[in-house]
């Protein structure tokens, strides 16, 4: 595997991601921000943050598969959530958990969570962009 995820001493251990990704692969894959669209472009989970997070992660998995990778190859995630407040964390984690069950792996690369006022369409509540490194 081209990515080693670590939590170095001196930094807090966070359950849902690792602080550092060490990449040793030869190909870098940049995945555009994924929203909760299905293959036909219809929004999945209108009004349901957990369902949209799940779909976004599944879309990231689909994009990586097209490049020959999986979520285990992720080096960095950036998650944009409309009107983020900390009380939404359980919904975010639920969506990640549901996607992980379907993907067969829990993606825990370094990540950044950004609260935003709006995304591309009013019905989109979350967008996830990804960087992966493949052997």
CSV table of C-alpha atoms in Angstrom, one decimal:
chain,number,residue,atom,x,y,z
A,1,UNK,CA,0.0,0.0,0.0
A,2,UNK,CA,1.3,3.5,-0.9
A,3,UNK,CA,-0.2,5.3,2.1
A,4,UNK,CA,0.8,4.9,5.8
A,5,UNK,CA,-1.4,6.7,8.3
A,6,UNK,CA,0.0,7.7,11.6
A,7,UNK,CA,-0.8,9.7,14.7
A,8,UNK,CA,2.6,11.1,15.9
A,9,UNK,CA,3.4,11.6,19.5
A,10,UNK,CA,2.7,15.2,20.5
A,11,UNK,CA,-0.5,15.4,18.5
A,12,UNK,CA,-3.9,14.3,19.7
A,13,UNK,CA,-5.3,11.0,18.6
A,14,UNK,CA,-8.6,11.5,16.7
A,15,UNK,CA,-10.9,8.5,16.2
A,16,UNK,CA,-12.2,9.5,12.7
A,17,UNK,CA,-8.9,10.4,11.0
A,18,UNK,CA,-5.1,10.2,11.4
A,19,UNK,CA,-3.0,13.3,11.7
A,20,UNK,CA,-0.4,12.3,9.0
A,21,UNK,CA,-0.4,10.4,5.7
A,22,UNK,CA,3.0,9.3,4.4
A,23,UNK,CA,2.8,8.6,0.7
A,24,UNK,CA,5.3,6.3,-1.0
A,25,UNK,CA,3.4,5.6,-4.2
A,26,UNK,CA,4.1,6.7,-7.7
A,27,UNK,CA,0.7,8.1,-8.9
A,28,UNK,CA,-1.3,10.9,-7.3
A,29,UNK,CA,-5.0,10.9,-7.9
A,30,UNK,CA,-7.0,14.1,-7.3
A,31,UNK,CA,-10.8,13.5,-7.0
A,32,UNK,CA,-13.1,16.5,-7.7
A,33,UNK,CA,-15.5,17.4,-4.9
A,34,UNK,CA,-18.2,14.7,-4.8
A,35,UNK,CA,-21.7,15.6,-3.9
A,36,UNK,CA,-24.7,13.3,-3.2
A,37,UNK,CA,-25.4,12.5,-6.8
A,38,UNK,CA,-26.2,9.0,-8.1
A,39,UNK,CA,-24.9,7.8,-11.5
A,40,UNK,CA,-27.8,9.5,-13.3
A,41,UNK,CA,-27.1,12.9,-11.6
A,42,UNK,CA,-30.1,12.7,-9.2
A,43,UNK,CA,-29.5,13.9,-5.6
A,44,UNK,CA,-29.6,11.1,-3.0
A,45,UNK,CA,-30.9,11.9,0.5
A,46,UNK,CA,-32.4,15.3,0.0
A,47,UNK,CA,-32.5,17.0,3.5
A,48,UNK,CA,-30.6,14.0,5.1
A,49,UNK,CA,-27.0,14.8,6.0
A,50,UNK,CA,-26.0,11.2,6.9
A,51,UNK,CA,-27.4,9.9,3.6
A,52,UNK,CA,-25.6,12.5,1.6
A,53,UNK,CA,-22.3,11.9,3.4
A,54,UNK,CA,-22.7,8.2,2.7
A,55,UNK,CA,-23.3,8.9,-1.0
A,56,UNK,CA,-20.3,11.3,-1.2
A,57,UNK,CA,-18.0,8.7,0.2
A,58,UNK,CA,-19.4,6.0,-2.1
A,59,UNK,CA,-18.8,8.4,-5.0
A,60,UNK,CA,-15.2,9.0,-3.9
A,61,UNK,CA,-14.8,5.2,-3.8
A,62,UNK,CA,-16.2,4.9,-7.4
A,63,UNK,CA,-13.8,7.6,-8.6
A,64,UNK,CA,-10.8,5.9,-7.0
A,65,UNK,CA,-11.8,2.5,-8.4
A,66,UNK,CA,-11.7,4.1,-11.9
A,67,UNK,CA,-8.1,5.0,-11.2
A,68,UNK,CA,-7.3,1.5,-9.9
A,69,UNK,CA,-7.5,2.4,-6.2
A,70,UNK,CA,-9.7,2.2,-3.1
A,71,UNK,CA,-10.4,4.4,-0.1
A,72,UNK,CA,-7.4,2.7,1.5
A,73,UNK,CA,-5.3,4.8,-0.9
A,74,UNK,CA,-6.6,8.1,0.4
A,75,UNK,CA,-4.0,10.6,1.5
A,76,UNK,CA,-6.3,13.6,2.3
A,77,UNK,CA,-9.9,14.4,2.5
A,78,UNK,CA,-11.6,17.8,2.6
A,79,UNK,CA,-15.2,17.8,3.7
A,80,UNK,CA,-17.4,20.9,3.1
A,81,UNK,CA,-20.7,21.0,5.1
A,82,UNK,CA,-23.4,23.6,4.7
A,83,UNK,CA,-24.2,25.5,7.9
A,84,UNK,CA,-21.9,23.3,9.9
A,85,UNK,CA,-22.4,23.2,13.7
A,86,UNK,CA,-20.8,20.6,16.1
A,87,UNK,CA,-24.2,19.1,16.8
A,88,UNK,CA,-24.2,17.7,13.2
A,89,UNK,CA,-21.1,15.5,14.0
A,90,UNK,CA,-23.2,12.3,14.8
A,91,UNK,CA,-24.9,12.6,11.4
A,92,UNK,CA,-21.5,13.0,9.7
A,93,UNK,CA,-20.1,10.0,11.5
A,94,UNK,CA,-23.2,7.9,10.7
A,95,UNK,CA,-22.8,8.6,7.0
A,96,UNK,CA,-19.2,7.7,7.1
A,97,UNK,CA,-20.0,4.5,9.0
A,98,UNK,CA,-22.6,3.5,6.5
A,99,UNK,CA,-20.3,4.1,3.6
A,100,UNK,CA,-17.5,2.2,5.3
A,101,UNK,CA,-19.7,-0.8,5.7
A,102,UNK,CA,-20.4,-0.8,2.0
A,103,UNK,CA,-16.8,0.0,0.9
A,104,UNK,CA,-15.4,-2.7,3.3
A,105,UNK,CA,-13.0,-0.2,4.8
A,106,UNK,CA,-13.2,2.9,7.0
A,107,UNK,CA,-11.4,5.8,5.4
A,108,UNK,CA,-9.3,7.7,8.1
A,109,UNK,CA,-6.8,9.8,6.2
A,110,UNK,CA,-5.9,13.3,7.4
A,111,UNK,CA,-9.0,15.4,6.9
A,112,UNK,CA,-10.2,18.9,7.0
A,113,UNK,CA,-13.9,19.8,7.8
A,114,UNK,CA,-15.0,23.2,6.5
A,115,UNK,CA,-18.4,24.8,7.2
A,116,UNK,CA,-19.7,26.7,4.2
A,117,UNK,CA,-22.7,28.9,3.5
A,118,UNK,CA,-23.8,27.0,0.4
A,119,UNK,CA,-22.7,24.5,-2.3
A,120,UNK,CA,-23.5,24.1,-6.0
A,121,UNK,CA,-27.2,23.4,-5.5
A,122,UNK,CA,-29.4,24.2,-2.5
A,123,UNK,CA,-30.2,20.5,-1.9
A,124,UNK,CA,-26.5,19.5,-1.5
A,125,UNK,CA,-25.5,19.5,2.2
A,126,UNK,CA,-22.0,18.1,1.9
A,127,UNK,CA,-19.2,17.9,-0.7
A,128,UNK,CA,-16.0,15.7,-0.3
A,129,UNK,CA,-12.8,16.1,-2.3
A,130,UNK,CA,-10.0,13.6,-2.1
A,131,UNK,CA,-6.4,13.0,-2.8
A,132,UNK,CA,-5.1,9.5,-3.1
A,133,UNK,CA,-1.7,8.0,-3.9
A,134,UNK,CA,-1.4,4.7,-5.7
A,135,UNK,CA,1.6,2.3,-6.2
